[in-house]
CSV table of C-alpha atoms in Angstrom, one decimal:
chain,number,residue,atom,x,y,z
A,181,UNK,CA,-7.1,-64.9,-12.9
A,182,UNK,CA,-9.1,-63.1,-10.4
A,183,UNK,CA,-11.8,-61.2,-10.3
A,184,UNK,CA,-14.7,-59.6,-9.3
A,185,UNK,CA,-17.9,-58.4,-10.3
A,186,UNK,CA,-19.5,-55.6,-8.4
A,187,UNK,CA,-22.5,-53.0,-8.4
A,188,UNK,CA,-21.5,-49.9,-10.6
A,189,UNK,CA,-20.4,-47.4,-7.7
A,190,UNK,CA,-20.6,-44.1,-9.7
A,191,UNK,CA,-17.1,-43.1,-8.4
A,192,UNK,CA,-16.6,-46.0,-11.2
A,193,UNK,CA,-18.4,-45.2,-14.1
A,194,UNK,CA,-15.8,-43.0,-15.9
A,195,UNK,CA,-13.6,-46.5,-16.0
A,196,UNK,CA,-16.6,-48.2,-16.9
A,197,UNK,CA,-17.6,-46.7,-19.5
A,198,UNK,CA,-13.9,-46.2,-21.0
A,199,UNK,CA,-13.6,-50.0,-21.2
A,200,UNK,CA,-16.9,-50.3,-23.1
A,201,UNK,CA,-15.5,-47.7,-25.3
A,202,UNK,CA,-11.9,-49.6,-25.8
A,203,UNK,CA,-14.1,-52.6,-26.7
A,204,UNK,CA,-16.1,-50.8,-29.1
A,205,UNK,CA,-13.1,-49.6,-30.7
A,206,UNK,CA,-11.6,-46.9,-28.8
A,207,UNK,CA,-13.7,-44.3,-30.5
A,208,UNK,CA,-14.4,-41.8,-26.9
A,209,UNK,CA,-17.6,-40.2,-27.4
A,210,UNK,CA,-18.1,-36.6,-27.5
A,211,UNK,CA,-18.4,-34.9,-24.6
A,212,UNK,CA,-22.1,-33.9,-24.4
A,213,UNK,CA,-22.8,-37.4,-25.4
A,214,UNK,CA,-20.9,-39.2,-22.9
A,215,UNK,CA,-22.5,-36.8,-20.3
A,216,UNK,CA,-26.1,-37.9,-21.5
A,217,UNK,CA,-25.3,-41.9,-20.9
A,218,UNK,CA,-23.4,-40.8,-17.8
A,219,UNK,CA,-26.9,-39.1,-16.7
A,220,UNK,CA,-29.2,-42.0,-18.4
A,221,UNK,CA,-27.3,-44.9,-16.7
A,222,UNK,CA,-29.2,-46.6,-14.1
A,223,UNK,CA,-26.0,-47.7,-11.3
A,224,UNK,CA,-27.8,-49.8,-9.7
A,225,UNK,CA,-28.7,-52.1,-12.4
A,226,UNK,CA,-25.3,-51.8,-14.3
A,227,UNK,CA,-22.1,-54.6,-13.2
A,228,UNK,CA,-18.6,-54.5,-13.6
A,229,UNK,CA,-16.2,-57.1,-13.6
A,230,UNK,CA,-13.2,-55.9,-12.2
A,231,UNK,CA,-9.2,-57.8,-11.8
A,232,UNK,CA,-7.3,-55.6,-9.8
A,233,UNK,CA,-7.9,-52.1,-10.3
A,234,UNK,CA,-9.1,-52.5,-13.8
A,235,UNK,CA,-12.6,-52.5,-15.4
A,236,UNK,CA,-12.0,-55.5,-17.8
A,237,UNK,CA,-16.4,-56.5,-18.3
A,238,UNK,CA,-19.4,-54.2,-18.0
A,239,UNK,CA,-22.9,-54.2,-18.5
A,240,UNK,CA,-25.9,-52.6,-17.8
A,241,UNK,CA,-30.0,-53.2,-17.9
A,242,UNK,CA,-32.2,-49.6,-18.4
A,243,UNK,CA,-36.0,-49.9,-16.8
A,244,UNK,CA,-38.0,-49.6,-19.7
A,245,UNK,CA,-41.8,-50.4,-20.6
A,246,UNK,CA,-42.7,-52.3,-23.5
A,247,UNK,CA,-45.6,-52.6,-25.3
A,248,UNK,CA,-46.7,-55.6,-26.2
A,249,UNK,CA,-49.4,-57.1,-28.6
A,250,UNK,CA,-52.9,-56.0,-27.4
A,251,UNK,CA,-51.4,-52.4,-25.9
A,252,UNK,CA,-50.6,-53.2,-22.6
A,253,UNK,CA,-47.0,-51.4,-21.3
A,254,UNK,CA,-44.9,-54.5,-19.5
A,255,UNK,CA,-41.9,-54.0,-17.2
A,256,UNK,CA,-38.9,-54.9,-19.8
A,257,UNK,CA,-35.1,-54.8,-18.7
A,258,UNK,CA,-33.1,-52.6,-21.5
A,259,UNK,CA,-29.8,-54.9,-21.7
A,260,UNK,CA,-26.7,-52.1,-23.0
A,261,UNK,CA,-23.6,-51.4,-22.5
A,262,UNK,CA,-22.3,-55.0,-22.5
A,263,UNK,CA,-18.9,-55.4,-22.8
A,264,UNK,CA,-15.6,-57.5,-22.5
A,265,UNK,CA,-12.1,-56.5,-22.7
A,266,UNK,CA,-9.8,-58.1,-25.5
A,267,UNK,CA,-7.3,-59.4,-22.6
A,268,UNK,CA,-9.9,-61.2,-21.0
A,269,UNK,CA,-11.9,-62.7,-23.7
A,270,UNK,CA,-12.8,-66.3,-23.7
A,271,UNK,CA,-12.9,-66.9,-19.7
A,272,UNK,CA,-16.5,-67.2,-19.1
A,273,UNK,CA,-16.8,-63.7,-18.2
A,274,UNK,CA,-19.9,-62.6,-20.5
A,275,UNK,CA,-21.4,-65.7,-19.0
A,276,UNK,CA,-21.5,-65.0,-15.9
A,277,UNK,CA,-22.1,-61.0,-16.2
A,278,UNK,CA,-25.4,-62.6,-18.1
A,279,UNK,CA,-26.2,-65.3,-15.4
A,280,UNK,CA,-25.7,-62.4,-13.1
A,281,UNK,CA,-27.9,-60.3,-14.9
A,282,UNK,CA,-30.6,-62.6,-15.6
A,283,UNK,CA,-30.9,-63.7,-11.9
A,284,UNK,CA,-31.0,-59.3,-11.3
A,285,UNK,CA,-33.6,-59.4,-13.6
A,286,UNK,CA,-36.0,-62.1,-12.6
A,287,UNK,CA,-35.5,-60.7,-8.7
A,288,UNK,CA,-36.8,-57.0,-10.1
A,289,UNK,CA,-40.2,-58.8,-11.5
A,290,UNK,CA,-39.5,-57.9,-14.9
A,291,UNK,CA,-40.4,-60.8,-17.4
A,292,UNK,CA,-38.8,-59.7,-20.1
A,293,UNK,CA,-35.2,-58.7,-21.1
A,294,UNK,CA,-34.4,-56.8,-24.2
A,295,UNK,CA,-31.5,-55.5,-26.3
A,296,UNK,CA,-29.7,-54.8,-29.7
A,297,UNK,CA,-27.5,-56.7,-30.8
A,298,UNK,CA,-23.4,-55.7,-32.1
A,299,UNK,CA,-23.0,-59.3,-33.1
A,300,UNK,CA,-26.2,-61.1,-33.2
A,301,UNK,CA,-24.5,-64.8,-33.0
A,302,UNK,CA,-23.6,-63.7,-29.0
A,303,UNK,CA,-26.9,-63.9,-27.5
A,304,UNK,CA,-29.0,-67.0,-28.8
A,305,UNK,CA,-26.9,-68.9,-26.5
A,306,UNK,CA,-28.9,-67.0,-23.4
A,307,UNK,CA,-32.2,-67.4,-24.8
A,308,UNK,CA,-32.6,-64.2,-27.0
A,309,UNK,CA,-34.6,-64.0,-30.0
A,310,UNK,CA,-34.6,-61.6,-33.0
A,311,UNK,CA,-38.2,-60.1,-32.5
A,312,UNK,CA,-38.2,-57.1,-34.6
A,313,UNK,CA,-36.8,-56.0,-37.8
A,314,UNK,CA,-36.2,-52.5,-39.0
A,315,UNK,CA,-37.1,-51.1,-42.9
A,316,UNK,CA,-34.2,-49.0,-44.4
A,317,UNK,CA,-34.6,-47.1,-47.5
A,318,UNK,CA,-32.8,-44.6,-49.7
A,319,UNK,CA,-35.7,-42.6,-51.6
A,320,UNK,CA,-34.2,-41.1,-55.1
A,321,UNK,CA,-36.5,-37.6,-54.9
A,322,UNK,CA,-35.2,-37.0,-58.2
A,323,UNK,CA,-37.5,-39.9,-59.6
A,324,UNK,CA,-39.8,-40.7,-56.9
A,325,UNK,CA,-43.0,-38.7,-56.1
A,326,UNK,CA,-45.5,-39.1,-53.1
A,327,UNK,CA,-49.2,-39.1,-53.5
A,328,UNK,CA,-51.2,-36.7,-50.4
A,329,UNK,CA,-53.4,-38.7,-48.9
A,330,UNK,CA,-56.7,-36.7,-47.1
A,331,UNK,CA,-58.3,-39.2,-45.5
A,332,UNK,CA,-61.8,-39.5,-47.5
A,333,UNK,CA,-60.2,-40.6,-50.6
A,334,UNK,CA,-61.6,-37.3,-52.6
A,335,UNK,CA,-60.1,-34.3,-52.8
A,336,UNK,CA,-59.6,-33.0,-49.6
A,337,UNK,CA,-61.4,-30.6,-47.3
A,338,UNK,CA,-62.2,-28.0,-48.9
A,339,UNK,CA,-62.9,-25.4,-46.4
A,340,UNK,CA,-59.3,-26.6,-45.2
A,341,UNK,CA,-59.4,-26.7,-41.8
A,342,UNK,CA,-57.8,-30.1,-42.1
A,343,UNK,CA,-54.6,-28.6,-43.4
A,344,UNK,CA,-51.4,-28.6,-42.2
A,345,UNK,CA,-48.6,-26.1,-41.6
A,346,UNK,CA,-44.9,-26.8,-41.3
A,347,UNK,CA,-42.6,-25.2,-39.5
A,348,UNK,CA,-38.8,-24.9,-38.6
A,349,UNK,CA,-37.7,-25.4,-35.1
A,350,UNK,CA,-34.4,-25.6,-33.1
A,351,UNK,CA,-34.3,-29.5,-32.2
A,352,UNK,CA,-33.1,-28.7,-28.3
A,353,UNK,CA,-35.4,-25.9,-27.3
A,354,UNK,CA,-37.5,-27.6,-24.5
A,355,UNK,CA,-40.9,-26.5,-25.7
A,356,UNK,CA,-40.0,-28.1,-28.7
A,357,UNK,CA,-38.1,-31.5,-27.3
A,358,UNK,CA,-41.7,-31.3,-25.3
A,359,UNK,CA,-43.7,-31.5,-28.7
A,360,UNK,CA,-42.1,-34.1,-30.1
A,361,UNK,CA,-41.7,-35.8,-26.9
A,362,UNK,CA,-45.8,-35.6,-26.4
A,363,UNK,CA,-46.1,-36.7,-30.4
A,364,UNK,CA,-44.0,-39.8,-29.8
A,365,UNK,CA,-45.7,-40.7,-26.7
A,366,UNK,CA,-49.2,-40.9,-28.2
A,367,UNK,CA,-47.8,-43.7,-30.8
A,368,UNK,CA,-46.1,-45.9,-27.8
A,369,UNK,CA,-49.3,-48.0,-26.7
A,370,UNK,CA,-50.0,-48.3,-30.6
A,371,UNK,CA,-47.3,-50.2,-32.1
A,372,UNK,CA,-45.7,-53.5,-30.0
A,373,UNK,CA,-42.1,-53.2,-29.6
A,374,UNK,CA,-42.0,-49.4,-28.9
A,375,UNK,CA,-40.7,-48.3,-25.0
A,376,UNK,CA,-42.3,-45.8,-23.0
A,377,UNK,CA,-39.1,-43.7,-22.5
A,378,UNK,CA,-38.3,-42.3,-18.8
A,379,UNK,CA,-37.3,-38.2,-18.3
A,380,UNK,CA,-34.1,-37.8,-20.0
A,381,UNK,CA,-34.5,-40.0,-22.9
A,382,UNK,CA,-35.9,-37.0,-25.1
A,383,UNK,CA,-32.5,-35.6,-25.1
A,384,UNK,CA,-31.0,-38.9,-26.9
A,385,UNK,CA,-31.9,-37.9,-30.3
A,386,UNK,CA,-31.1,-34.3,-30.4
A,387,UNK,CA,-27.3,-35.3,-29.4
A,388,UNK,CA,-25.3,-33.7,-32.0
A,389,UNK,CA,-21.8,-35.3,-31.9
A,390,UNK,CA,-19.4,-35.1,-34.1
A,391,UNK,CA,-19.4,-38.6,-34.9
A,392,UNK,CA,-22.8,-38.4,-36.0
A,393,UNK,CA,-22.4,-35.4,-38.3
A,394,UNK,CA,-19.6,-36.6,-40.6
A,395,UNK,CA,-19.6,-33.9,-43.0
A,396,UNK,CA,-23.3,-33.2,-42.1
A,397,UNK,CA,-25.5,-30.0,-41.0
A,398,UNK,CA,-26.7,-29.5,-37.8
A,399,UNK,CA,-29.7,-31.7,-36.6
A,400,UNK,CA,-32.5,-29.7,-38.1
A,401,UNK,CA,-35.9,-30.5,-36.9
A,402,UNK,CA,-39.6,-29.3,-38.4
A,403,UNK,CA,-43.0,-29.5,-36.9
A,404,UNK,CA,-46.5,-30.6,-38.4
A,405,UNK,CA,-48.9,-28.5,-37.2
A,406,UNK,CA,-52.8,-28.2,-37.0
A,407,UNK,CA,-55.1,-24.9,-35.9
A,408,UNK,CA,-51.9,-24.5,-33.5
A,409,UNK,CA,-51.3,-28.1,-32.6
A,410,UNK,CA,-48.1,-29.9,-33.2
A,411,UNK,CA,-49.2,-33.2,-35.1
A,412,UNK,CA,-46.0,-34.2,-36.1
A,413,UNK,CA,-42.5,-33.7,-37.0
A,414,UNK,CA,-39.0,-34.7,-38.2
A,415,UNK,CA,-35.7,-34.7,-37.6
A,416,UNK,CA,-32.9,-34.9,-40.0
A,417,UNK,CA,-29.4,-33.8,-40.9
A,418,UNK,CA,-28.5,-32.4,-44.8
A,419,UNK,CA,-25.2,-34.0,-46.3
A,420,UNK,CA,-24.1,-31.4,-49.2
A,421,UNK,CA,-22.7,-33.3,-52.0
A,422,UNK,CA,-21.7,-31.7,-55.6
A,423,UNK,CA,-20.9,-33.4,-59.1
A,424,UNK,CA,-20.1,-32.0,-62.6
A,425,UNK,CA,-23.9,-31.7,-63.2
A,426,UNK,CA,-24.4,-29.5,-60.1
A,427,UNK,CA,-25.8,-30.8,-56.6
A,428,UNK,CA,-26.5,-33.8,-55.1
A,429,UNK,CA,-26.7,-34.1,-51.9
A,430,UNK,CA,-29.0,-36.2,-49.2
A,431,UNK,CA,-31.6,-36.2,-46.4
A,432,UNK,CA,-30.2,-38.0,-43.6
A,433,UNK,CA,-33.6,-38.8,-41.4
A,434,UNK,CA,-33.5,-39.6,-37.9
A,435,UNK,CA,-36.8,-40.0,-37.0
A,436,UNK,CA,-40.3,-38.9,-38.3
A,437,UNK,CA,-43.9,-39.5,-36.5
A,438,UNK,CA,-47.3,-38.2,-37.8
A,439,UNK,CA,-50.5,-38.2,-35.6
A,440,UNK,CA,-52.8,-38.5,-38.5
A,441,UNK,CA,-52.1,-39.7,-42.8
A,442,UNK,CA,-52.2,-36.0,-43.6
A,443,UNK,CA,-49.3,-34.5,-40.8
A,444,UNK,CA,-47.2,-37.7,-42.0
A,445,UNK,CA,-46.9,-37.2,-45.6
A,446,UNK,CA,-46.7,-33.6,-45.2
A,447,UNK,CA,-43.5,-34.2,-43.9
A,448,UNK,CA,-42.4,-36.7,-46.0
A,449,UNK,CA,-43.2,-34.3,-49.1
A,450,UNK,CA,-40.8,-31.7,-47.0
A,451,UNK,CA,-37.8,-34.1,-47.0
A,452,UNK,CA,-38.0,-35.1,-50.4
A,453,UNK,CA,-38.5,-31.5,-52.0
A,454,UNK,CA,-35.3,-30.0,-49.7
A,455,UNK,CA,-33.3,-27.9,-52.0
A,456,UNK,CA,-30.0,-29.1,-53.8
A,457,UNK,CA,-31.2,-32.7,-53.0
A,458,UNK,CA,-31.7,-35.7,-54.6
A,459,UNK,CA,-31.7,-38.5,-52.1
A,460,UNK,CA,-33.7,-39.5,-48.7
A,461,UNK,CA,-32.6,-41.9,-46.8
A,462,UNK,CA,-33.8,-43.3,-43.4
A,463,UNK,CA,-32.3,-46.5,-41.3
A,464,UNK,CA,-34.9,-47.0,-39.2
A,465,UNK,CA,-38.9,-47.6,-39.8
A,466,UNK,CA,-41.0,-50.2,-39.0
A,467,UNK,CA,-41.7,-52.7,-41.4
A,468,UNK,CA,-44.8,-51.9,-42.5
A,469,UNK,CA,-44.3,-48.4,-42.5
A,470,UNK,CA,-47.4,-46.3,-44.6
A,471,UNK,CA,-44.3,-44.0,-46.5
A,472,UNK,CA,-44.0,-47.0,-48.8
A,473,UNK,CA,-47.6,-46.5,-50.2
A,474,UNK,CA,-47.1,-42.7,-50.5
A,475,UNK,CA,-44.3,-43.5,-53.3
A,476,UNK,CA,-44.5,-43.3,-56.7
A,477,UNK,CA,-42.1,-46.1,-57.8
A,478,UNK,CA,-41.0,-48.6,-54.5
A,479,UNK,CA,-38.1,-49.9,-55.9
A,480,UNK,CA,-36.6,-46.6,-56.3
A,481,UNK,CA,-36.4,-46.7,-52.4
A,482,UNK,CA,-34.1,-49.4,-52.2
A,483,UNK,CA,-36.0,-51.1,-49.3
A,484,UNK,CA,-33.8,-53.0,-47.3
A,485,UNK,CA,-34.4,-55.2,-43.8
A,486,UNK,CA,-32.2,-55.9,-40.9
A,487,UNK,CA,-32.6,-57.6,-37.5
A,488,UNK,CA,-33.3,-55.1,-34.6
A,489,UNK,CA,-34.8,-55.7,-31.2
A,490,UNK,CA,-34.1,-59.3,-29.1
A,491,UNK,CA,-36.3,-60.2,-26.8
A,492,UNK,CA,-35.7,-62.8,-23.9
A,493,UNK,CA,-38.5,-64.3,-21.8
A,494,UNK,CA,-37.0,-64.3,-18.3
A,495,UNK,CA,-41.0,-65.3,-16.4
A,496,UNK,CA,-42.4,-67.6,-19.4
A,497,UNK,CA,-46.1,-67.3,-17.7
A,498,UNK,CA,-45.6,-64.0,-16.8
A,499,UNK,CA,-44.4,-62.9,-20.0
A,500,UNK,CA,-46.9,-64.5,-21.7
A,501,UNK,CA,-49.9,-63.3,-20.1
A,502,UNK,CA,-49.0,-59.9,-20.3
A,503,UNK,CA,-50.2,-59.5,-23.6
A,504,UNK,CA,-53.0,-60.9,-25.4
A,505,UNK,CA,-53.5,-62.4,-28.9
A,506,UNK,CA,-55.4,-61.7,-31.6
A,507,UNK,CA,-57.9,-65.2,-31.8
A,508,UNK,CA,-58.9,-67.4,-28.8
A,509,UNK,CA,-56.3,-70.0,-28.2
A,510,UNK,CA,-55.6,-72.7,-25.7
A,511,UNK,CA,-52.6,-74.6,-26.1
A,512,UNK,CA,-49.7,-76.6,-24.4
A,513,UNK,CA,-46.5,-75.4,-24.6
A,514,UNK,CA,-43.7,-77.2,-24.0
A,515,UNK,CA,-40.3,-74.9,-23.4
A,516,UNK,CA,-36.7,-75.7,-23.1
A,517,UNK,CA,-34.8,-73.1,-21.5
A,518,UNK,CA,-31.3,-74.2,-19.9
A,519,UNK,CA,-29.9,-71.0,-18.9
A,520,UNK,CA,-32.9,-70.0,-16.6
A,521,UNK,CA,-33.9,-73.3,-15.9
A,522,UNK,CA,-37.0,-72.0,-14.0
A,523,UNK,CA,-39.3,-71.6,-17.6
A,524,UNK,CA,-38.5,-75.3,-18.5
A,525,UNK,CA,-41.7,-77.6,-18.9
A,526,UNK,CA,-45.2,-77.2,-20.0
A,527,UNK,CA,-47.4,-74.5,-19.5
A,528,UNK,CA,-51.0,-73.9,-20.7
A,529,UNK,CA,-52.0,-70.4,-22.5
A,530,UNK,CA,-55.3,-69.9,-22.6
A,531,UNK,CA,-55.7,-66.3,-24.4
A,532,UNK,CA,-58.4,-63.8,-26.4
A,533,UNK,CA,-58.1,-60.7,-27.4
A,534,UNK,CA,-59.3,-59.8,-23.9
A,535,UNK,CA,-56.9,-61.0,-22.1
A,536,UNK,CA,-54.7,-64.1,-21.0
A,537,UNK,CA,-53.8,-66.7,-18.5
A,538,UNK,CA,-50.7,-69.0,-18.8
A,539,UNK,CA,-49.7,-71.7,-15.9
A,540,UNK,CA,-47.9,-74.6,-15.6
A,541,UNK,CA,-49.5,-77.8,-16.6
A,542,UNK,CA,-48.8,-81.8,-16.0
A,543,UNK,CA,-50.9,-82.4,-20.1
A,544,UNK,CA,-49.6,-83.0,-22.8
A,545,UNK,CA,-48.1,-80.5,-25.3
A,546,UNK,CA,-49.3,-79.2,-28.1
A,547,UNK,CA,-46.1,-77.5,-29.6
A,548,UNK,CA,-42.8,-78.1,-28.6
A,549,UNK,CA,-39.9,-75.1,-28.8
A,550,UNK,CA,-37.2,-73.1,-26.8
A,551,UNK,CA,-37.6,-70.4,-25.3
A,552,UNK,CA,-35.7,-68.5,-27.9
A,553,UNK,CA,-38.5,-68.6,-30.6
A,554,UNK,CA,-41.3,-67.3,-27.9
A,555,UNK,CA,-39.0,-64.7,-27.7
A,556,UNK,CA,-38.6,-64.7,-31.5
A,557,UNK,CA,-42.7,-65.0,-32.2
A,558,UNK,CA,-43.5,-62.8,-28.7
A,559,UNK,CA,-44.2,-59.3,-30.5
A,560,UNK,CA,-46.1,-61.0,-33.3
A,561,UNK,CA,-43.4,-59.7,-36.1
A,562,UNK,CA,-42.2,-63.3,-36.3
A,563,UNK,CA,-45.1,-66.2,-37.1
A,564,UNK,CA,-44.7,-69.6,-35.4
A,565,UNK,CA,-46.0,-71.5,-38.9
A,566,UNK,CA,-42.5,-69.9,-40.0
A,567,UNK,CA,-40.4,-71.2,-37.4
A,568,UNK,CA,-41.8,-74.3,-37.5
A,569,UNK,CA,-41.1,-74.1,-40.8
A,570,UNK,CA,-37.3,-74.0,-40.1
A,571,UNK,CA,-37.2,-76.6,-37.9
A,572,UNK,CA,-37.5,-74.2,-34.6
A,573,UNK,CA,-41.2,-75.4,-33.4
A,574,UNK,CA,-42.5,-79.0,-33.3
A,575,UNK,CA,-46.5,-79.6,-33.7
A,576,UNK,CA,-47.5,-82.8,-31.2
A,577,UNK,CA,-51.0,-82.1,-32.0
A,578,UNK,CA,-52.7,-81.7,-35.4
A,579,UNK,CA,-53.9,-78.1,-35.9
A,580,UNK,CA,-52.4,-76.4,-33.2
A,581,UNK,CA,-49.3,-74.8,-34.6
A,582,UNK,CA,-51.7,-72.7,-36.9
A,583,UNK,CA,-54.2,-72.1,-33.7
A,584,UNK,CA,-51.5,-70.5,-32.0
A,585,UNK,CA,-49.5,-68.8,-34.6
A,586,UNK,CA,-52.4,-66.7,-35.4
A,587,UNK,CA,-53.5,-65.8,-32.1
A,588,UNK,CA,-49.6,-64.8,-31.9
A,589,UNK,CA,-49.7,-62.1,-35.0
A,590,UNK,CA,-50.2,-58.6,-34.3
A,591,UNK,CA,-52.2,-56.6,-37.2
A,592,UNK,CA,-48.9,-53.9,-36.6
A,593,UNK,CA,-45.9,-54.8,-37.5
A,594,UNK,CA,-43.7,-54.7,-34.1
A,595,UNK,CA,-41.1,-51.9,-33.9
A,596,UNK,CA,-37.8,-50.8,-31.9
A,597,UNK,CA,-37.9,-47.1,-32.8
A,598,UNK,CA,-34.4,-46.2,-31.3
A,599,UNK,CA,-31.4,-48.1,-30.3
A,600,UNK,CA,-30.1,-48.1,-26.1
């Protein structure tokens, strides 16, 4: 077998992006959806393995900006679009397309790579670790009520120029893909985990393809607003289900973001009272996200966790010292990393809340682990003391697993708040 892996010429991508989709399936995406990711795909920064005339690996790496612990917004490669063909499965292929990308990455100063992954048990083997989890939950509005919170713990303001008004709006107007745009911004340097999104990337959650709807409505979206201020809003698709009793039908959320406790449950309150409804449910929250102390009865929400976001440390000391960490800490680690050989060995991180430094060092360690679980424990979702716990962290000197694991934690609950 021969073949080659090349730059993404855009005379390519249409064969490109079909082989991803045979791998994934053979599902082809709607047209106005494939013409997004056509528009959103950085050439440059995408490969393709080619044998002959055919497109048989792909793989591509968006520039994003992450936030990390402590708010800072760090240069993060987006890994998507990663792909082999069925034909050419089991010849090293994804291998190199990662080696390849890694190197890419590394010479673009980005110290960190990121994705999501199809099938998680791929990508520890190149140094990825689940950093993030997200909260799912289907709310039954028939049973559960939620409290309105106004800030003071009384009753509210009573000349009520705290209150909010909603309001329905068409999803792709651009005054209103603006608002929302400007309302998700102001949470990005708030929350580890979430990206700073480049022009273009408001239009990813208003695609309405067919494959999303399946028997749904049309993305509906509503605004929280304030003396004439959008605060909020949400986005959301209505499934109409029927049964001999009458209807039933569900809430389908896509996203939802409040600027303040009041805007946020507003909406909430919205979704759950929708007419000829009984059910909300939502795939994708962060952990720790307030609606489940709005609820009347949790376990009527059905909360459920899954893996999200990986995180790779491609610069260990860069990586590192990008963010900061929540109590002084100085400590040794030593790394194992034998796909990028260039983080292996001991480096000393010395780090506040102010800021950090991490360098190589010839002392001793302190903790011993792999470059997978700083990736795993980098966002603070993930403590150390657990994976030390599992066997995934060694302690060489008393007392500093716990030093370092707290300084690790983020008082936020890290957060991918949309796949890529």
């Amino acid at each position: 077998m021969t073949t080659e892996t090349r730059i993404l010429g855009r005379a390519d991508w249409d064969r490109w992006y079909a082989s991803l989709e045979l791998a994934f399936g053979g599902v082809t995406e709607p047209p106005e959806e494939r013409s997004l990711y056509e528009a959103l795909t950085e050439h440059e920064r995408s490969i393709g393995v080619w044998d002959g005339g055919q497109c048989v690996g792909t793989a591509g790496a968006f520039s994003f900006r992450l936030t990390v612990p402590g708010g800072a917004s760090v240069p993060a490669a987006g890994v998507t679009m990663v792909s082999v063909a069925a034909t050419h499965r089991r010849r090293g292929l994804l291998t190199s397309m990662m080696r390849r990308q890694l190197d890419d990455i590394r010479s673009w100063d980005e110290p960190l790579a990121l994705l999501t992954a199809s099938e998680p048990a791929i990508y520890g083997r190149y140094g990825y670790g689940a950093a993030t989890q997200q909260l799912l939950l289907r709310i039954d509005t028939s049973q559960v009520r939620l409290s309105v919170p106004d800030g003071r713990g009384g009753d509210g303001d009573a000349d009520g120029t705290d209150e909010v008004s909603l309001r329905l709006a068409t999803p792709h107007e651009p005054a209103v893909l603006e608002a929302c745009e400007a309302v998700y911004a102001a949470h990005v340097a708030g929350r580890p985990g979430m990206l700073a999104r480049r022009p273009g990337w408001e239009r990813l959650p208003v695609v309405d393809g067919k494959r999303e709807k399946d028997g749904m409505s049309p993305l509906q979206c509503v605004l929280a607003e304030r003396r004439g201020e959008v605060v909020g809003f949400t986005r959301y698709r209505v499934k109409p289900e029927w049964e001999e009793a009458g209807p039933k039908g569900t809430v389908h959320v896509s996203d939802l973001y409040g600027l303040d406790p009041r805007a946020y449950a507003a909406l909430w309150r919205h979704l759950a009272g929708i007419d000829l409804t009984s059910t909300v449910v939502v795939r994708d929250l962060p952990v720790d996200a307030p609606v489940q102390h709005l609820v009347s009865d949790i376990r009527r929400c059905e909360p459920r966790l899954r893996d999200s976001l990986y995180v790779r440390l491609v610069e260990v000391g860069a990586a590192l010292q990008a963010r900061t960490y929540r109590t002084p800490v100085d400590v040794v680690l030593e790394v194992e990393d034998s796909f990028c050989p260039w983080n292996e060995g001991r480096w000393r991180l010395c780090g506040d809340p102010k800021g950090a430094s991490c360098e190589r060092t010839a002392d001793q360690p302190d903790l011993r682990l792999s470059v997978n679980e700083l990736g795993t424990a980098y966002l603070g979702g993930v403590s150390l003391t657990a994976l030390a716990g599992a066997g995934r962290v060694r302690e060489l000197r008393p007392g500093a697993l716990a030093e370092a694991s707290t300084a690790f934690g983020s008082d936020v609950a890290p957060w991918l708040p949309h796949g890529f």
